[in-house]
Coordinates of C-alpha atoms and ligand atoms in Angstrom, one line a residue:
X756 CA 29.6 4.9 -19.4
X757 CA 30.9 3.0 -16.0
X758 CA 31.0 4.7 -13.0
X759 CA 33.8 4.0 -10.5
X760 CA 32.5 1.4 -7.6
X761 CA 32.2 4.0 -5.0
X762 CA 31.5 7.5 -7.4
X763 CA 31.4 10.9 -5.8
X764 CA 28.5 12.7 -5.8
X765 CA 27.6 16.4 -5.0
X766 CA 24.4 17.3 -3.8
X767 CA 23.2 20.6 -3.5
X768 CA 20.9 21.5 -0.9
X769 CA 21.7 18.2 0.9
X770 CA 20.9 19.4 4.4
X771 CA 17.5 20.6 3.3
X772 CA 14.4 18.2 3.5
X773 CA 14.9 15.8 0.4
X774 CA 18.2 16.4 -0.1
X775 CA 19.4 15.2 4.0
X776 CA 17.3 11.8 2.6
X777 CA 19.0 11.8 -0.8
X778 CA 22.2 11.7 0.9
X779 CA 21.3 8.9 3.2
X780 CA 20.3 6.3 0.6
X781 CA 23.4 7.2 -1.7
X782 CA 25.7 6.5 1.3
X783 CA 23.5 3.1 1.5
X784 CA 24.4 2.4 -2.0
X785 CA 28.1 2.7 -1.6
X786 CA 28.8 6.2 -2.9
X787 CA 30.7 9.3 -1.5
X788 CA 28.4 12.7 -1.4
X789 CA 29.7 16.4 -1.1
X790 CA 26.8 17.8 0.4
X791 CA 26.8 21.9 -0.9
X792 CA 24.0 23.9 0.9
X793 CA 24.3 27.8 2.3
X794 CA 22.1 26.7 5.7
X795 CA 19.3 29.3 4.6
X796 CA 16.9 26.7 4.8
X797 CA 18.9 23.4 5.4
X798 CA 19.6 22.0 8.8
X799 CA 23.1 20.7 10.3
X800 CA 20.9 17.7 12.4
X801 CA 19.5 16.9 8.9
X802 CA 23.0 15.5 8.6
X803 CA 24.2 14.8 12.4
X804 CA 24.4 10.9 11.3
X805 CA 27.4 11.7 9.5
X806 CA 28.5 14.2 11.6
X807 CA 31.7 12.4 13.0
X808 CA 34.4 13.4 10.0
X809 CA 37.1 11.4 11.2
X810 CA 35.1 8.3 10.3
X811 CA 32.7 9.6 7.6
X812 CA 34.9 12.2 5.9
X813 CA 36.0 11.4 2.4
X814 CA 39.2 10.8 3.4
X815 CA 38.1 9.0 6.4
X816 CA 36.6 5.2 6.9
X817 CA 33.0 4.3 4.6
X818 CA 30.7 5.3 4.7
X819 CA 31.6 9.0 3.1
X820 CA 29.9 12.8 3.8
X821 CA 31.5 15.8 3.2
X822 CA 29.6 19.0 3.8
X823 CA 30.5 22.6 2.0
X824 CA 28.8 25.9 3.2
X825 CA 28.4 27.7 0.0
X826 CA 25.9 29.5 -2.2
X827 CA 25.3 27.1 -6.0
X828 CA 24.7 30.7 -7.3
X829 CA 28.5 31.3 -6.8
X830 CA 31.3 29.9 -5.3
X831 CA 30.8 26.9 -6.3
X832 CA 34.1 26.0 -8.5
X833 CA 36.1 27.1 -6.0
X834 CA 34.9 25.3 -3.3
X835 CA 34.5 21.9 -4.9
X836 CA 38.2 22.4 -6.4
X837 CA 39.7 20.9 -3.1
X838 CA 37.7 18.2 -2.9
X839 CA 38.0 16.9 -6.4
X840 CA 42.3 17.6 -6.2
X841 CA 42.3 14.9 -3.3
X842 CA 39.8 13.2 -3.8
X843 CA 39.2 13.2 -7.7
X844 CA 36.6 14.4 -10.0
X845 CA 32.6 14.6 -9.1
X846 CA 30.6 12.3 -11.7
X847 CA 27.4 13.0 -10.7
X848 CA 25.7 16.2 -9.2
X849 CA 22.0 15.9 -7.8
X850 CA 20.6 19.9 -7.9
X851 CA 18.2 20.1 -5.0
X852 CA 19.9 23.7 -3.8
X853 CA 16.2 26.6 -4.5
X854 CA 14.5 28.8 -2.8
X855 CA 11.4 26.5 -2.3
X856 CA 8.5 28.6 -2.0
X857 CA 6.1 29.3 -4.3
X858 CA 4.5 32.1 -2.7
X859 CA 7.8 33.6 -1.5
X860 CA 9.0 33.8 -5.3
X861 CA 5.9 36.1 -5.9
X862 CA 7.3 38.5 -3.6
X863 CA 10.8 38.5 -4.4
X864 CA 11.2 37.3 -8.0
X865 CA 14.6 38.7 -8.8
X866 CA 16.1 36.2 -6.0
X867 CA 13.8 33.4 -7.1
X868 CA 15.8 33.7 -10.5
X869 CA 19.1 34.1 -9.1
X870 CA 18.8 30.9 -6.9
X871 CA 16.4 28.9 -8.7
X872 CA 18.0 29.4 -12.3
X873 CA 21.6 31.6 -11.6
X874 CA 21.9 28.1 -9.2
X875 CA 21.3 26.1 -11.9
X876 CA 23.7 27.4 -14.7
X877 CA 26.3 27.2 -12.2
X878 CA 25.8 23.6 -11.4
X879 CA 25.9 23.2 -15.6
X880 CA 28.7 25.5 -15.9
X881 CA 30.6 23.2 -13.2
X882 CA 29.2 19.8 -14.8
X883 CA 30.3 21.1 -18.5
X884 CA 34.0 21.9 -17.4
X885 CA 34.5 18.5 -15.2
X886 CA 32.8 16.0 -17.8
X887 CA 30.5 15.1 -15.1
X888 CA 28.3 12.1 -16.2
X889 CA 24.9 12.9 -14.9
X890 CA 23.2 16.2 -13.5
X891 CA 19.5 15.3 -11.7
X892 CA 17.5 18.7 -11.3
X893 CA 14.8 19.0 -8.9
X894 CA 11.8 20.4 -10.9
X895 CA 8.8 21.0 -9.5
X896 CA 4.6 20.5 -10.9
X897 CA 4.4 24.3 -10.4
X898 CA 6.2 24.2 -14.0
X899 CA 3.0 23.4 -15.7
X900 CA 0.0 25.7 -14.0
X901 CA -3.6 25.0 -14.3
X902 CA -3.5 22.4 -17.2
X903 CA -6.8 21.5 -18.8
X904 CA -6.2 17.9 -18.9
X905 CA -5.7 16.0 -15.7
X906 CA -3.3 13.6 -14.5
X907 CA -1.0 16.0 -16.2
X908 CA 1.9 14.6 -18.3
X909 CA 4.9 15.5 -19.3
X910 CA 4.2 16.7 -22.5
X911 CA 1.4 19.4 -21.5
X912 CA 2.1 22.9 -22.4
X913 CA 4.2 24.6 -19.4
X914 CA 2.5 27.7 -18.2
X915 CA 3.5 28.2 -15.0
X916 CA 2.0 30.8 -12.7
X917 CA 4.5 31.7 -10.6
X918 CA 8.3 32.9 -10.5
X919 CA 9.0 30.0 -8.9
X920 CA 7.5 27.5 -11.7
X921 CA 9.3 30.0 -14.4
X922 CA 12.5 29.3 -13.1
X923 CA 12.2 25.8 -12.7
X924 CA 11.4 25.6 -16.2
X925 CA 13.9 28.0 -17.9
X926 CA 16.1 25.7 -15.6
X927 CA 14.8 22.9 -17.5
X928 CA 15.4 24.3 -20.6
X929 CA 19.2 25.0 -19.7
X930 CA 19.7 21.3 -19.2
X931 CA 18.5 20.3 -22.2
X932 CA 20.6 22.7 -23.9
X933 CA 23.6 21.5 -22.4
X934 CA 22.8 17.9 -23.1
X935 CA 22.2 18.8 -26.7
X936 CA 25.3 21.5 -26.8
X937 CA 27.8 20.2 -24.9
X938 CA 26.7 16.6 -23.7
X939 CA 26.3 16.9 -20.2
X940 CA 23.3 14.1 -19.6
X941 CA 20.7 15.1 -17.2
X942 CA 17.6 14.5 -15.8
X943 CA 14.6 16.6 -14.4
X944 CA 12.0 15.2 -12.2
X945 CA 9.2 17.4 -12.0
X946 CA 8.5 16.5 -8.1
X947 CA 5.1 17.0 -6.8
X948 CA 4.4 18.0 -3.7
X949 CA 6.7 16.0 -1.5
X950 CA 6.2 15.7 2.0
X951 CA 7.8 13.8 5.3
X952 CA 10.2 13.6 8.0
X953 CA 12.5 16.6 8.3
X954 CA 10.4 18.9 6.8
X955 CA 10.6 22.3 8.5
X956 CA 7.1 23.2 9.6
X957 CA 9.1 26.6 11.1
X958 CA 7.7 29.4 8.3
X959 CA 4.6 30.6 6.8
X960 CA 6.2 29.5 3.4
X961 CA 6.6 25.9 4.8
X962 CA 5.3 22.7 2.7
X963 CA 1.2 22.1 3.6
X964 CA 1.5 19.2 5.5
X965 CA 4.3 20.3 7.5
X966 CA 2.6 23.1 8.3
X967 CA -0.6 20.8 9.3
X968 CA 1.1 18.5 11.3
X969 CA 3.0 20.4 13.7
X970 CA -0.3 22.3 14.4
X971 CA -2.4 19.6 14.8
X972 CA 0.5 17.9 17.1
X973 CA 0.0 20.6 19.2
X974 CA -3.6 20.6 19.2
X975 CA -3.7 24.3 17.0
X976 CA -6.2 25.8 14.6
X977 CA -5.0 24.8 10.8
X978 CA -5.8 27.6 8.4
X979 CA -6.9 26.1 4.8
X980 CA -6.2 29.0 2.4
X981 CA -9.6 29.1 0.2
X982 CA -12.6 26.7 0.1
X983 CA -9.9 23.3 0.6
X984 CA -10.9 21.7 -2.4
X985 CA -7.5 22.5 -4.3
X986 CA -5.7 19.5 -5.1
X987 CA -2.2 18.2 -4.6
X988 CA -0.3 15.0 -5.8
X989 CA 1.0 14.0 -2.1
X990 CA 4.5 12.4 -2.4
X991 CA 6.2 10.4 0.1
X992 CA 9.9 11.7 0.5
X993 CA 11.1 7.7 1.0
X994 CA 9.4 7.2 -2.5
X995 CA 10.9 10.6 -4.1
X996 CA 15.2 9.9 -3.6
X997 CA 14.8 6.5 -4.6
X998 CA 13.6 8.3 -8.0
X999 CA 16.3 10.7 -7.5
X1000 CA 19.4 8.2 -7.2
X1001 CA 18.2 5.8 -9.6
X1002 CA 18.0 9.2 -11.9
X1003 CA 21.5 10.3 -10.8
X1004 CA 23.5 6.6 -10.8
X1005 CA 21.8 5.5 -14.1
X1006 CA 24.0 6.3 -17.7
X1007 CA 21.6 7.2 -20.1
X1008 CA 22.7 9.7 -22.5
X1009 CA 20.6 12.8 -23.3
X1010 CA 18.3 14.9 -21.6
X1011 CA 15.3 13.2 -19.8
X1012 CA 11.7 14.9 -17.8
X1013 CA 9.7 12.9 -15.6
X1014 CA 6.5 13.2 -13.1
X1015 CA 7.9 12.0 -9.8
X1016 CA 4.5 11.6 -8.0
X1017 CA 1.4 9.3 -7.3
X1018 CA -1.4 9.6 -9.4
X1019 CA -3.5 10.3 -6.8
X1020 CA -5.6 13.4 -6.1
X1021 CA -6.6 14.8 -2.6
X1022 CA -7.6 18.1 -1.5
X1023 CA -6.4 20.1 1.0
X1024 CA -9.8 19.5 2.8
X1025 CA -9.5 15.9 3.0
X1026 CA -5.7 16.5 4.2
X1027 CA -6.4 18.7 6.9
X1028 CA -9.3 16.8 8.3
X1029 CA -6.8 13.2 8.4
X1030 CA -4.1 15.2 9.9
X1031 CA -6.4 16.5 12.5
X1032 CA -7.5 12.6 13.6
X1033 CA -3.8 11.6 13.7
X1034 CA -3.3 14.5 16.2
X1035 CA -5.4 13.4 18.2
X1036 CA -8.9 15.2 17.3
X1037 CA -8.4 18.4 19.5
X1038 CA -8.0 21.2 16.5
X1039 CA -10.3 23.1 14.3
X1040 CA -10.2 23.8 10.8
X1041 CA -10.4 27.7 9.8
X1042 CA -10.1 29.3 5.7
X1043 CA -8.7 32.3 5.0
X1044 CA -8.5 34.0 1.7
X1045 CA -6.9 31.5 -1.4
X1046 CA -3.2 32.6 -2.0
X1047 CA -2.2 34.4 -5.9
X1048 CA -1.1 31.9 -7.9
X1049 CA -2.4 29.4 -6.8
X1050 CA -2.8 26.2 -9.0
X1051 CA -6.2 24.7 -8.4
X1052 CA -5.8 21.1 -9.3
X1053 CA -2.2 19.5 -9.2
X1054 CA -2.0 15.5 -9.9
X1055 CA 0.2 13.2 -12.2
X1056 CA 0.8 10.7 -14.6
X1057 CA 3.2 8.7 -13.4
X1058 CA 3.5 6.3 -16.6
X1059 CA 7.1 8.0 -17.9
X1060 CA 9.2 7.6 -14.2
X1061 CA 8.0 4.5 -14.4
X1062 CA 9.2 3.3 -17.8
X1063 CA 12.3 5.7 -17.3
X1064 CA 13.8 5.0 -13.8
X1065 CA 11.3 1.6 -13.3
X1066 CA 9.9 4.0 -10.2
X1067 CA 6.3 3.9 -8.4
X1068 CA 5.7 5.6 -5.5
X1069 CA 5.1 2.8 -3.2
X1070 CA 3.6 4.5 0.1
X1071 CA 0.0 5.2 0.7
X1072 CA -0.9 8.8 2.3
X1073 CA -2.1 7.4 4.9
X1074 CA 1.0 5.4 6.0
X1075 CA 3.6 8.4 4.5
X1076 CA 1.9 11.0 7.4
X1077 CA 1.7 8.5 10.5
X1078 CA 5.6 8.1 9.3
X1079 CA 5.5 12.0 8.9
X1080 CA 3.9 12.3 12.5
X1081 CA 5.7 10.0 14.5
X1082 CA 9.4 9.7 12.1
X1083 CA 10.9 6.5 12.2
X1084 CA 14.1 6.0 14.0
X1085 CA 17.2 6.8 12.5
X1086 CA 19.6 3.9 12.7
Ligands
LIG1469 P1 14.8 22.7 1.9 O1 14.4 24.2 2.1 O2 14.0 22.0 2.4 O3 16.0 22.2 0.5 C1 16.6 23.0 0.1 C2 18.1 23.3 0.2 O4 19.1 24.4 -0.7 C3 18.4 23.9 1.3 O5 19.1 23.2 2.2 C4 18.8 25.3 2.0 O6 19.8 25.3 2.6 C5 19.6 24.7 0.2 N1 19.5 26.1 -0.5 C6 18.9 26.9 -0.7 N2 19.4 28.2 -1.5 C7 20.7 27.8 -1.8 C8 22.0 28.0 -2.3 N3 22.0 29.5 -3.1 N4 23.2 27.4 -2.4 C9 23.3 26.5 -1.9 N5 22.5 26.0 -0.7 C10 21.2 26.6 -1.0 O7 13.7 22.0 0.6 P2 12.7 21.0 0.1 O8 11.5 20.5 -0.1 O9 14.0 20.0 -0.3 O10 13.5 21.0 -2.0 C11 14.3 20.2 -2.2 C12 14.3 20.7 -4.0 O11 13.3 20.4 -4.4 C13 14.3 22.4 -4.3 O12 15.0 22.5 -5.9 C14 12.6 22.4 -4.7 O13 12.1 23.3 -5.3 C15 12.5 21.1 -5.2 N6 11.0 20.4 -4.9 C16 10.3 20.7 -4.0 C17 9.0 20.3 -3.8 C18 8.4 20.1 -2.2 O14 7.5 19.5 -2.3 N7 9.3 19.9 -1.1 C19 8.6 19.7 -4.8 C20 8.8 20.4 -6.3 C21 9.9 20.8 -6.3
LIG1470 C1 4.8 22.6 -2.9 C2 6.3 23.1 -2.7 C3 7.1 23.7 -4.2 C4 6.9 22.5 -5.1 C5 5.2 22.7 -5.3 C6 4.9 21.0 -6.3 C7 6.9 24.1 -0.8 C8 7.2 24.9 0.3 N1 6.6 24.3 -1.6 O1 4.0 24.0 -3.6 O2 8.4 23.7 -3.7 O3 7.9 22.9 -6.4 O4 4.8 21.8 -4.2 O5 3.6 21.0 -7.0 O6 7.2 22.6 -0.3 N2 -2.1 25.7 2.1 C9 -2.8 25.7 3.2 N3 -2.7 26.1 4.6 C10 -1.4 26.2 4.8 C11 -0.3 26.2 3.8 C12 -0.9 26.1 2.6 O7 -4.8 25.7 3.1 O8 -1.1 26.3 6.1 C13 -2.4 25.5 0.9 C14 -2.1 26.3 -0.5 O9 -3.0 27.4 -0.5 C15 -2.3 25.2 -1.0 C16 -1.7 24.1 -0.6 O10 -2.0 24.1 0.5 O11 -3.2 25.3 -2.0 C17 -0.3 23.5 -1.2 O12 0.5 24.6 -0.5 P1 2.3 24.7 -0.6 O13 2.6 23.0 0.5 O14 2.5 25.6 0.1 O15 2.4 23.5 -1.6 P2 3.1 24.3 -3.4 O16 2.2 26.1 -3.1 O17 1.5 23.6 -4.4

């Protein structure tokens, strides 16, 4: 199976944090990109560099990005029809659109099921009908729940502790089913805790690094839920999108699953201390009760992604945090 020289790649959730970095790298690799996003948390500003439609639209000069406003849990077929009629078939799909908060999913499990599982089935139905050559899915370390052996590998039992984790795992099963029964090749990448520029700190459901960096820069208190001894594997977005794009442009058949993390475990307390330092030291660290459904320790085994994709996370935490606090200029 070979790609056309400038494959058309659909990126659901492409206006979001990881999505917009994915779009940037796909364009840098010579792809044409169609973004499908409902802008529930995504922002047009994340795609601002591609906003000059005459130059960047699919019919324009290179590079090429088209942005469609659509809810992926319905309306995918109708939204893509005029694009494919004019520009040819979607060859590959990177499916990132989701409700991304573990806490939100506990309060709103049915919404999470509709968007996070229903959205994946919509994407797979489209991929089956259109003969898409690869679907890459943003799965999560949340599929594992609390595990007995760390670092966790992909063959560990999955016992998610939140509807978010349940629907990510259900989506993985759907990917496997569509690969086995309908011949839709796919890769589920289990992202650990991704951070970097463009992660939105504005909601209480936002990722911890975006919240802590924002508060430390303003000299405000950082609130740790629980004692701060819980751990995460924080992986820089610039590394993550290399794994995503390499998986999307690859031609392996069947279905594969791989962790995307660093293999390094960091406590939330240590993270808070680094970010207080980077913010100038004016913030205090305070504590609030631990969250329900909280995973206590999380760190990835990274050998599978290395074997499948040649992927290794290259960015040290301090470097990634420095780039997050003072993002590099847009080129
Ligand atoms: P994000 O909120 O920035 O991105 C999600 C994007 O999906 C947004 O642009 C949002 O507007 C869009 N979206 C949400 N519901 C939609 C719908 N029904 N239809 C169309 N678009 C919709 O968050 P992110 O951190 O960039 O997450 C991207 C993906 O990676 C998600 O699938 C998330 O579950 C997964 N993930 C993220 C992390 C992390 O640490 N950030 C870790 C594991 C997995
Ligand atoms: C995150 C992602 C989720 C992903 C998962 C993979 C977000 C919003 N969630 O979930 O999409 O699938 O990683 O591992 O990006 N914390 C504080 N204070 C705060 C905020 C958080 O102490 O102000 C703590 C939390 O209690 C938790 C840790 O920081 O222990 C990480 O929380 P969070 O960034 O919300 O991520 P996860 O729940 O791990």
